mmCIF file with all atom_site columns, N, CA and C in Angstrom:
data_model
loop_
_atom_site.group_PDB
_atom_site.id
_atom_site.type_symbol
_atom_site.label_atom_id
_atom_site.label_alt_id
_atom_site.label_comp_id
_atom_site.label_asym_id
_atom_site.label_entity_id
_atom_site.label_seq_id
_atom_site.pdbx_PDB_ins_code
_atom_site.Cartn_x
_atom_site.Cartn_y
_atom_site.Cartn_z
_atom_site.occupancy
_atom_site.B_iso_or_equiv
_atom_site.pdbx_formal_charge
_atom_site.auth_seq_id
_atom_site.auth_comp_id
_atom_site.auth_asym_id
_atom_site.auth_atom_id
_atom_site.pdbx_PDB_model_num
ATOM 1   N N  . MET K 1 1  ? -57.052 18.082  56.745 1.00 59.00 ? 1  MET K N  1
ATOM 2   C CA . MET K 1 1  ? -57.013 16.638  56.855 1.00 59.00 ? 1  MET K CA 1
ATOM 3   C C  . MET K 1 1  ? -55.561 16.170  56.693 1.00 59.00 ? 1  MET K C  1
ATOM 4   N N  . ALA K 1 2  ? -55.146 15.282  57.560 1.00 67.00 ? 2  ALA K N  1
ATOM 5   C CA . ALA K 1 2  ? -53.766 14.794  57.541 1.00 67.00 ? 2  ALA K CA 1
ATOM 6   C C  . ALA K 1 2  ? -53.537 13.884  56.335 1.00 67.00 ? 2  ALA K C  1
ATOM 7   N N  . ASP K 1 3  ? -52.358 13.987  55.781 1.00 76.00 ? 3  ASP K N  1
ATOM 8   C CA . ASP K 1 3  ? -51.983 13.157  54.648 1.00 76.00 ? 3  ASP K CA 1
ATOM 9   C C  . ASP K 1 3  ? -51.855 11.706  55.094 1.00 76.00 ? 3  ASP K C  1
ATOM 10  N N  . HIS K 1 4  ? -52.185 10.796  54.193 1.00 88.00 ? 4  HIS K N  1
ATOM 11  C CA . HIS K 1 4  ? -52.112 9.357   54.481 1.00 88.00 ? 4  HIS K CA 1
ATOM 12  C C  . HIS K 1 4  ? -50.708 8.949   54.930 1.00 88.00 ? 4  HIS K C  1
ATOM 13  N N  . ASP K 1 5  ? -49.674 9.568   54.347 1.00 88.00 ? 5  ASP K N  1
ATOM 14  C CA . ASP K 1 5  ? -48.297 9.246   54.726 1.00 88.00 ? 5  ASP K CA 1
ATOM 15  C C  . ASP K 1 5  ? -48.013 9.591   56.183 1.00 88.00 ? 5  ASP K C  1
ATOM 16  N N  . ARG K 1 6  ? -48.606 10.656  56.678 1.00 89.00 ? 6  ARG K N  1
ATOM 17  C CA . ARG K 1 6  ? -48.375 11.035  58.082 1.00 89.00 ? 6  ARG K CA 1
ATOM 18  C C  . ARG K 1 6  ? -48.962 9.995   59.016 1.00 89.00 ? 6  ARG K C  1
ATOM 19  N N  . ILE K 1 7  ? -50.150 9.533   58.695 1.00 91.00 ? 7  ILE K N  1
ATOM 20  C CA . ILE K 1 7  ? -50.809 8.536   59.538 1.00 91.00 ? 7  ILE K CA 1
ATOM 21  C C  . ILE K 1 7  ? -50.049 7.217   59.500 1.00 91.00 ? 7  ILE K C  1
ATOM 22  N N  . GLU K 1 8  ? -49.716 6.778   58.298 1.00 94.00 ? 8  GLU K N  1
ATOM 23  C CA . GLU K 1 8  ? -48.994 5.520   58.141 1.00 94.00 ? 8  GLU K CA 1
ATOM 24  C C  . GLU K 1 8  ? -47.599 5.607   58.763 1.00 94.00 ? 8  GLU K C  1
ATOM 25  N N  . GLY K 1 9  ? -46.933 6.742   58.611 1.00 94.00 ? 9  GLY K N  1
ATOM 26  C CA . GLY K 1 9  ? -45.609 6.932   59.195 1.00 94.00 ? 9  GLY K CA 1
ATOM 27  C C  . GLY K 1 9  ? -45.638 6.888   60.711 1.00 94.00 ? 9  GLY K C  1
ATOM 28  N N  . SER K 1 10 ? -46.654 7.501   61.294 1.00 94.00 ? 10 SER K N  1
ATOM 29  C CA . SER K 1 10 ? -46.792 7.468   62.752 1.00 94.00 ? 10 SER K CA 1
ATOM 30  C C  . SER K 1 10 ? -47.027 6.038   63.242 1.00 94.00 ? 10 SER K C  1
ATOM 31  N N  . ALA K 1 11 ? -47.835 5.300   62.499 1.00 96.00 ? 11 ALA K N  1
ATOM 32  C CA . ALA K 1 11 ? -48.103 3.906   62.873 1.00 96.00 ? 11 ALA K CA 1
ATOM 33  C C  . ALA K 1 11 ? -46.828 3.066   62.783 1.00 96.00 ? 11 ALA K C  1
ATOM 34  N N  . LYS K 1 12 ? -46.015 3.268   61.751 1.00 97.00 ? 12 LYS K N  1
ATOM 35  C CA . LYS K 1 12 ? -44.753 2.533   61.620 1.00 97.00 ? 12 LYS K CA 1
ATOM 36  C C  . LYS K 1 12 ? -43.805 2.886   62.756 1.00 97.00 ? 12 LYS K C  1
ATOM 37  N N  . ASN K 1 13 ? -43.786 4.155   63.123 1.00 97.00 ? 13 ASN K N  1
ATOM 38  C CA . ASN K 1 13 ? -42.920 4.597   64.206 1.00 97.00 ? 13 ASN K CA 1
ATOM 39  C C  . ASN K 1 13 ? -43.302 3.905   65.513 1.00 97.00 ? 13 ASN K C  1
ATOM 40  N N  . VAL K 1 14 ? -44.589 3.893   65.824 1.00 97.00 ? 14 VAL K N  1
ATOM 41  C CA . VAL K 1 14 ? -45.066 3.248   67.055 1.00 97.00 ? 14 VAL K CA 1
ATOM 42  C C  . VAL K 1 14 ? -44.797 1.751   67.001 1.00 97.00 ? 14 VAL K C  1
ATOM 43  N N  . GLY K 1 15 ? -45.095 1.131   65.861 1.00 97.00 ? 15 GLY K N  1
ATOM 44  C CA . GLY K 1 15 ? -44.826 -0.302  65.709 1.00 97.00 ? 15 GLY K CA 1
ATOM 45  C C  . GLY K 1 15 ? -43.356 -0.614  65.885 1.00 97.00 ? 15 GLY K C  1
ATOM 46  N N  . GLY K 1 16 ? -42.508 0.257   65.367 1.00 98.00 ? 16 GLY K N  1
ATOM 47  C CA . GLY K 1 16 ? -41.064 0.067   65.516 1.00 98.00 ? 16 GLY K CA 1
ATOM 48  C C  . GLY K 1 16 ? -40.613 0.172   66.958 1.00 98.00 ? 16 GLY K C  1
ATOM 49  N N  . LYS K 1 17 ? -41.216 1.091   67.706 1.00 98.00 ? 17 LYS K N  1
ATOM 50  C CA . LYS K 1 17 ? -40.876 1.216   69.128 1.00 98.00 ? 17 LYS K CA 1
ATOM 51  C C  . LYS K 1 17 ? -41.264 -0.047  69.881 1.00 98.00 ? 17 LYS K C  1
ATOM 52  N N  . ILE K 1 18 ? -42.421 -0.583  69.547 1.00 98.00 ? 18 ILE K N  1
ATOM 53  C CA . ILE K 1 18 ? -42.875 -1.818  70.195 1.00 98.00 ? 18 ILE K CA 1
ATOM 54  C C  . ILE K 1 18 ? -41.933 -2.963  69.834 1.00 98.00 ? 18 ILE K C  1
ATOM 55  N N  . LYS K 1 19 ? -41.611 -3.080  68.556 1.00 98.00 ? 19 LYS K N  1
ATOM 56  C CA . LYS K 1 19 ? -40.728 -4.148  68.091 1.00 98.00 ? 19 LYS K CA 1
ATOM 57  C C  . LYS K 1 19 ? -39.354 -4.037  68.753 1.00 98.00 ? 19 LYS K C  1
ATOM 58  N N  . GLU K 1 20 ? -38.841 -2.819  68.859 1.00 98.00 ? 20 GLU K N  1
ATOM 59  C CA . GLU K 1 20 ? -37.546 -2.617  69.512 1.00 98.00 ? 20 GLU K CA 1
ATOM 60  C C  . GLU K 1 20 ? -37.615 -3.036  70.986 1.00 98.00 ? 20 GLU K C  1
ATOM 61  N N  . GLY K 1 21 ? -38.697 -2.648  71.646 1.00 98.00 ? 21 GLY K N  1
ATOM 62  C CA . GLY K 1 21 ? -38.868 -3.012  73.055 1.00 98.00 ? 21 GLY K CA 1
ATOM 63  C C  . GLY K 1 21 ? -38.939 -4.510  73.268 1.00 98.00 ? 21 GLY K C  1
ATOM 64  N N  . VAL K 1 22 ? -39.672 -5.197  72.414 1.00 98.00 ? 22 VAL K N  1
ATOM 65  C CA . VAL K 1 22 ? -39.765 -6.656  72.514 1.00 98.00 ? 22 VAL K CA 1
ATOM 66  C C  . VAL K 1 22 ? -38.395 -7.279  72.257 1.00 98.00 ? 22 VAL K C  1
ATOM 67  N N  . GLY K 1 23 ? -37.676 -6.729  71.292 1.00 97.00 ? 23 GLY K N  1
ATOM 68  C CA . GLY K 1 23 ? -36.328 -7.220  71.016 1.00 97.00 ? 23 GLY K CA 1
ATOM 69  C C  . GLY K 1 23 ? -35.404 -7.049  72.208 1.00 97.00 ? 23 GLY K C  1
ATOM 70  N N  . LYS K 1 24 ? -35.525 -5.910  72.905 1.00 98.00 ? 24 LYS K N  1
ATOM 71  C CA . LYS K 1 24 ? -34.711 -5.683  74.102 1.00 98.00 ? 24 LYS K CA 1
ATOM 72  C C  . LYS K 1 24 ? -35.071 -6.674  75.201 1.00 98.00 ? 24 LYS K C  1
ATOM 73  N N  . MET K 1 25 ? -36.373 -6.872  75.406 1.00 98.00 ? 25 MET K N  1
ATOM 74  C CA . MET K 1 25 ? -36.821 -7.769  76.479 1.00 98.00 ? 25 MET K CA 1
ATOM 75  C C  . MET K 1 25 ? -36.414 -9.213  76.228 1.00 98.00 ? 25 MET K C  1
ATOM 76  N N  . THR K 1 26 ? -36.440 -9.638  74.978 1.00 97.00 ? 26 THR K N  1
ATOM 77  C CA . THR K 1 26 ? -36.127 -11.028 74.651 1.00 97.00 ? 26 THR K CA 1
ATOM 78  C C  . THR K 1 26 ? -34.659 -11.244 74.309 1.00 97.00 ? 26 THR K C  1
ATOM 79  N N  . GLY K 1 27 ? -33.908 -10.164 74.196 1.00 98.00 ? 27 GLY K N  1
ATOM 80  C CA . GLY K 1 27 ? -32.498 -10.280 73.846 1.00 98.00 ? 27 GLY K CA 1
ATOM 81  C C  . GLY K 1 27 ? -32.280 -10.565 72.363 1.00 98.00 ? 27 GLY K C  1
ATOM 82  N N  . ASP K 1 28 ? -33.286 -10.282 71.549 1.00 98.00 ? 28 ASP K N  1
ATOM 83  C CA . ASP K 1 28 ? -33.217 -10.524 70.113 1.00 98.00 ? 28 ASP K CA 1
ATOM 84  C C  . ASP K 1 28 ? -32.709 -9.257  69.425 1.00 98.00 ? 28 ASP K C  1
ATOM 85  N N  . SER K 1 29 ? -31.410 -9.239  69.131 1.00 97.00 ? 29 SER K N  1
ATOM 86  C CA . SER K 1 29 ? -30.810 -8.029  68.554 1.00 97.00 ? 29 SER K CA 1
ATOM 87  C C  . SER K 1 29 ? -31.325 -7.748  67.147 1.00 97.00 ? 29 SER K C  1
ATOM 88  N N  . LYS K 1 30 ? -31.679 -8.807  66.395 1.00 98.00 ? 30 LYS K N  1
ATOM 89  C CA . LYS K 1 30 ? -32.213 -8.604  65.041 1.00 98.00 ? 30 LYS K CA 1
ATOM 90  C C  . LYS K 1 30 ? -33.568 -7.897  65.111 1.00 98.00 ? 30 LYS K C  1
ATOM 91  N N  . LEU K 1 31 ? -34.428 -8.330  66.005 1.00 98.00 ? 31 LEU K N  1
ATOM 92  C CA . LEU K 1 31 ? -35.742 -7.707  66.171 1.00 98.00 ? 31 LEU K CA 1
ATOM 93  C C  . LEU K 1 31 ? -35.594 -6.265  66.644 1.00 98.00 ? 31 LEU K C  1
ATOM 94  N N  . GLN K 1 32 ? -34.648 -6.040  67.525 1.00 98.00 ? 32 GLN K N  1
ATOM 95  C CA . GLN K 1 32 ? -34.372 -4.694  68.027 1.00 98.00 ? 32 GLN K CA 1
ATOM 96  C C  . GLN K 1 32 ? -33.919 -3.778  66.880 1.00 98.00 ? 32 GLN K C  1
ATOM 97  N N  . ALA K 1 33 ? -33.034 -4.274  66.037 1.00 98.00 ? 33 ALA K N  1
ATOM 98  C CA . ALA K 1 33 ? -32.550 -3.486  64.894 1.00 98.00 ? 33 ALA K CA 1
ATOM 99  C C  . ALA K 1 33 ? -33.676 -3.219  63.896 1.00 98.00 ? 33 ALA K C  1
ATOM 100 N N  . GLU K 1 34 ? -34.535 -4.216  63.672 1.00 98.00 ? 34 GLU K N  1
ATOM 101 C CA . GLU K 1 34 ? -35.678 -4.021  62.776 1.00 98.00 ? 34 GLU K CA 1
ATOM 102 C C  . GLU K 1 34 ? -36.607 -2.940  63.323 1.00 98.00 ? 34 GLU K C  1
ATOM 103 N N  . GLY K 1 35 ? -36.803 -2.938  64.627 1.00 98.00 ? 35 GLY K N  1
ATOM 104 C CA . GLY K 1 35 ? -37.642 -1.925  65.258 1.00 98.00 ? 35 GLY K CA 1
ATOM 105 C C  . GLY K 1 35 ? -37.078 -0.532  65.063 1.00 98.00 ? 35 GLY K C  1
ATOM 106 N N  . LYS K 1 36 ? -35.775 -0.392  65.232 1.00 98.00 ? 36 LYS K N  1
ATOM 107 C CA . LYS K 1 36 ? -35.141 0.912   65.025 1.00 98.00 ? 36 LYS K CA 1
ATOM 108 C C  . LYS K 1 36 ? -35.283 1.355   63.574 1.00 98.00 ? 36 LYS K C  1
ATOM 109 N N  . ALA K 1 37 ? -35.098 0.410   62.640 1.00 98.00 ? 37 ALA K N  1
ATOM 110 C CA . ALA K 1 37 ? -35.230 0.733   61.218 1.00 98.00 ? 37 ALA K CA 1
ATOM 111 C C  . ALA K 1 37 ? -36.666 1.152   60.895 1.00 98.00 ? 37 ALA K C  1
ATOM 112 N N  . ASP K 1 38 ? -37.638 0.461   61.473 1.00 98.00 ? 38 ASP K N  1
ATOM 113 C CA . ASP K 1 38 ? -39.045 0.823   61.265 1.00 98.00 ? 38 ASP K CA 1
ATOM 114 C C  . ASP K 1 38 ? -39.329 2.230   61.780 1.00 98.00 ? 38 ASP K C  1
ATOM 115 N N  . GLN K 1 39 ? -38.716 2.577   62.901 1.00 98.00 ? 39 GLN K N  1
ATOM 116 C CA . GLN K 1 39 ? -38.917 3.911   63.458 1.00 98.00 ? 39 GLN K CA 1
ATOM 117 C C  . GLN K 1 39 ? -38.376 4.985   62.522 1.00 98.00 ? 39 GLN K C  1
ATOM 118 N N  . VAL K 1 40 ? -37.197 4.755   61.979 1.00 97.00 ? 40 VAL K N  1
ATOM 119 C CA . VAL K 1 40 ? -36.604 5.719   61.045 1.00 97.00 ? 40 VAL K CA 1
ATOM 120 C C  . VAL K 1 40 ? -37.494 5.849   59.812 1.00 97.00 ? 40 VAL K C  1
ATOM 121 N N  . GLU K 1 41 ? -37.925 4.706   59.278 1.00 97.00 ? 41 GLU K N  1
ATOM 122 C CA . GLU K 1 41 ? -38.794 4.722   58.097 1.00 97.00 ? 41 GLU K CA 1
ATOM 123 C C  . GLU K 1 41 ? -40.090 5.476   58.392 1.00 97.00 ? 41 GLU K C  1
ATOM 124 N N  . GLY K 1 42 ? -40.656 5.236   59.572 1.00 96.00 ? 42 GLY K N  1
ATOM 125 C CA . GLY K 1 42 ? -41.885 5.927   59.949 1.00 96.00 ? 42 GLY K CA 1
ATOM 126 C C  . GLY K 1 42 ? -41.689 7.422   60.083 1.00 96.00 ? 42 GLY K C  1
ATOM 127 N N  . LYS K 1 43 ? -40.562 7.837   60.659 1.00 96.00 ? 43 LYS K N  1
ATOM 128 C CA . LYS K 1 43 ? -40.293 9.265   60.818 1.00 96.00 ? 43 LYS K CA 1
ATOM 129 C C  . LYS K 1 43 ? -40.128 9.945   59.466 1.00 96.00 ? 43 LYS K C  1
ATOM 130 N N  . VAL K 1 44 ? -39.441 9.274   58.546 1.00 96.00 ? 44 VAL K N  1
ATOM 131 C CA . VAL K 1 44 ? -39.256 9.835   57.207 1.00 96.00 ? 44 VAL K CA 1
ATOM 132 C C  . VAL K 1 44 ? -40.603 9.956   56.502 1.00 96.00 ? 44 VAL K C  1
ATOM 133 N N  . GLN K 1 45 ? -41.403 8.897   56.578 1.00 94.00 ? 45 GLN K N  1
ATOM 134 C CA . GLN K 1 45 ? -42.709 8.917   55.923 1.00 94.00 ? 45 GLN K CA 1
ATOM 135 C C  . GLN K 1 45 ? -43.603 9.997   56.532 1.00 94.00 ? 45 GLN K C  1
ATOM 136 N N  . ASN K 1 46 ? -43.534 10.162  57.836 1.00 93.00 ? 46 ASN K N  1
ATOM 137 C CA . ASN K 1 46 ? -44.314 11.198  58.518 1.00 93.00 ? 46 ASN K CA 1
ATOM 138 C C  . ASN K 1 46 ? -43.870 12.581  58.040 1.00 93.00 ? 46 ASN K C  1
ATOM 139 N N  . THR K 1 47 ? -42.573 12.770  57.873 1.00 93.00 ? 47 THR K N  1
ATOM 140 C CA . THR K 1 47 ? -42.053 14.049  57.393 1.00 93.00 ? 47 THR K CA 1
ATOM 141 C C  . THR K 1 47 ? -42.524 14.334  55.972 1.00 93.00 ? 47 THR K C  1
ATOM 142 N N  . VAL K 1 48 ? -42.487 13.318  55.119 1.00 92.00 ? 48 VAL K N  1
ATOM 143 C CA . VAL K 1 48 ? -42.962 13.474  53.742 1.00 92.00 ? 48 VAL K CA 1
ATOM 144 C C  . VAL K 1 48 ? -44.437 13.881  53.755 1.00 92.00 ? 48 VAL K C  1
ATOM 145 N N  . GLY K 1 49 ? -45.217 13.241  54.601 1.00 90.00 ? 49 GLY K N  1
ATOM 146 C CA . GLY K 1 49 ? -46.631 13.597  54.714 1.00 90.00 ? 49 GLY K CA 1
ATOM 147 C C  . GLY K 1 49 ? -46.824 15.024  55.197 1.00 90.00 ? 49 GLY K C  1
ATOM 148 N N  . GLY K 1 50 ? -45.970 15.466  56.109 1.00 88.00 ? 50 GLY K N  1
ATOM 149 C CA . GLY K 1 50 ? -46.040 16.846  56.598 1.00 88.00 ? 50 GLY K CA 1
ATOM 150 C C  . GLY K 1 50 ? -45.747 17.849  55.495 1.00 88.00 ? 50 GLY K C  1
ATOM 151 N N  . VAL K 1 51 ? -44.775 17.518  54.664 1.00 90.00 ? 51 VAL K N  1
ATOM 152 C CA . VAL K 1 51 ? -44.445 18.395  53.537 1.00 90.00 ? 51 VAL K CA 1
ATOM 153 C C  . VAL K 1 51 ? -45.631 18.462  52.571 1.00 90.00 ? 51 VAL K C  1
ATOM 154 N N  . LYS K 1 52 ? -46.222 17.306  52.298 1.00 88.00 ? 52 LYS K N  1
ATOM 155 C CA . LYS K 1 52 ? -47.402 17.282  51.418 1.00 88.00 ? 52 LYS K CA 1
ATOM 156 C C  . LYS K 1 52 ? -48.532 18.129  51.993 1.00 88.00 ? 52 LYS K C  1
ATOM 157 N N  . ASP K 1 53 ? -48.746 18.014  53.308 1.00 85.00 ? 53 ASP K N  1
ATOM 158 C CA . ASP K 1 53 ? -49.782 18.819  53.966 1.00 85.00 ? 53 ASP K CA 1
ATOM 159 C C  . ASP K 1 53 ? -49.494 20.309  53.800 1.00 85.00 ? 53 ASP K C  1
ATOM 160 N N  . SER K 1 54 ? -48.236 20.688  54.011 1.00 85.00 ? 54 SER K N  1
ATOM 161 C CA . SER K 1 54 ? -47.853 22.100  53.890 1.00 85.00 ? 54 SER K CA 1
ATOM 162 C C  . SER K 1 54 ? -48.063 22.615  52.480 1.00 85.00 ? 54 SER K C  1
ATOM 163 N N  . LEU K 1 55 ? -47.667 21.819  51.504 1.00 86.00 ? 55 LEU K N  1
ATOM 164 C CA . LEU K 1 55 ? -47.839 22.212  50.116 1.00 86.00 ? 55 LEU K CA 1
ATOM 165 C C  . LEU K 1 55 ? -49.328 22.371  49.773 1.00 86.00 ? 55 LEU K C  1
ATOM 166 N N  . ARG K 1 56 ? -50.131 21.435  50.248 1.00 83.00 ? 56 ARG K N  1
ATOM 167 C CA . ARG K 1 56 ? -51.561 21.489  49.991 1.00 83.00 ? 56 ARG K CA 1
ATOM 168 C C  . ARG K 1 56 ? -52.184 22.702  50.676 1.00 83.00 ? 56 ARG K C  1
ATOM 169 N N  . ASP K 1 57 ? -51.768 22.997  51.894 1.00 80.00 ? 57 ASP K N  1
ATOM 170 C CA . ASP K 1 57 ? -52.296 24.150  52.630 1.00 80.00 ? 57 ASP K CA 1
ATOM 171 C C  . ASP K 1 57 ? -51.895 25.465  51.972 1.00 80.00 ? 57 ASP K C  1
ATOM 172 N N  . ASN K 1 58 ? -50.673 25.539  51.472 1.00 81.00 ? 58 ASN K N  1
ATOM 173 C CA . ASN K 1 58 ? -50.197 26.765  50.824 1.00 81.00 ? 58 ASN K CA 1
ATOM 174 C C  . ASN K 1 58 ? -50.846 26.999  49.467 1.00 81.00 ? 58 ASN K C  1
ATOM 175 N N  . ARG K 1 59 ? -51.285 25.930  48.838 1.00 79.00 ? 59 ARG K N  1
ATOM 176 C CA . ARG K 1 59 ? -51.954 26.038  47.545 1.00 79.00 ? 59 ARG K CA 1
ATOM 177 C C  . ARG K 1 59 ? -53.347 26.667  47.694 1.00 79.00 ? 59 ARG K C  1
ATOM 178 N N  . ASN K 1 60 ? -53.954 26.443  48.825 1.00 65.00 ? 60 ASN K N  1
ATOM 179 C CA . ASN K 1 60 ? -55.328 26.957  49.036 1.00 65.00 ? 60 ASN K CA 1
ATOM 180 C C  . ASN K 1 60 ? -55.340 28.354  49.507 1.00 65.00 ? 60 ASN K C  1
#
């Protein structure tokens, strides 16, 4: 079973891509930057969840 952080991180990453795209289309550089930041945060959270999954799998 996937760790909650992996699921939430993936959702943040996708949301960030959407936010960045909307920022590009509207010319809103602040929204675009927020989208990029959300993507980074999502990738980090997804990685943390992956590590947790690995640790849990190795324990069993």
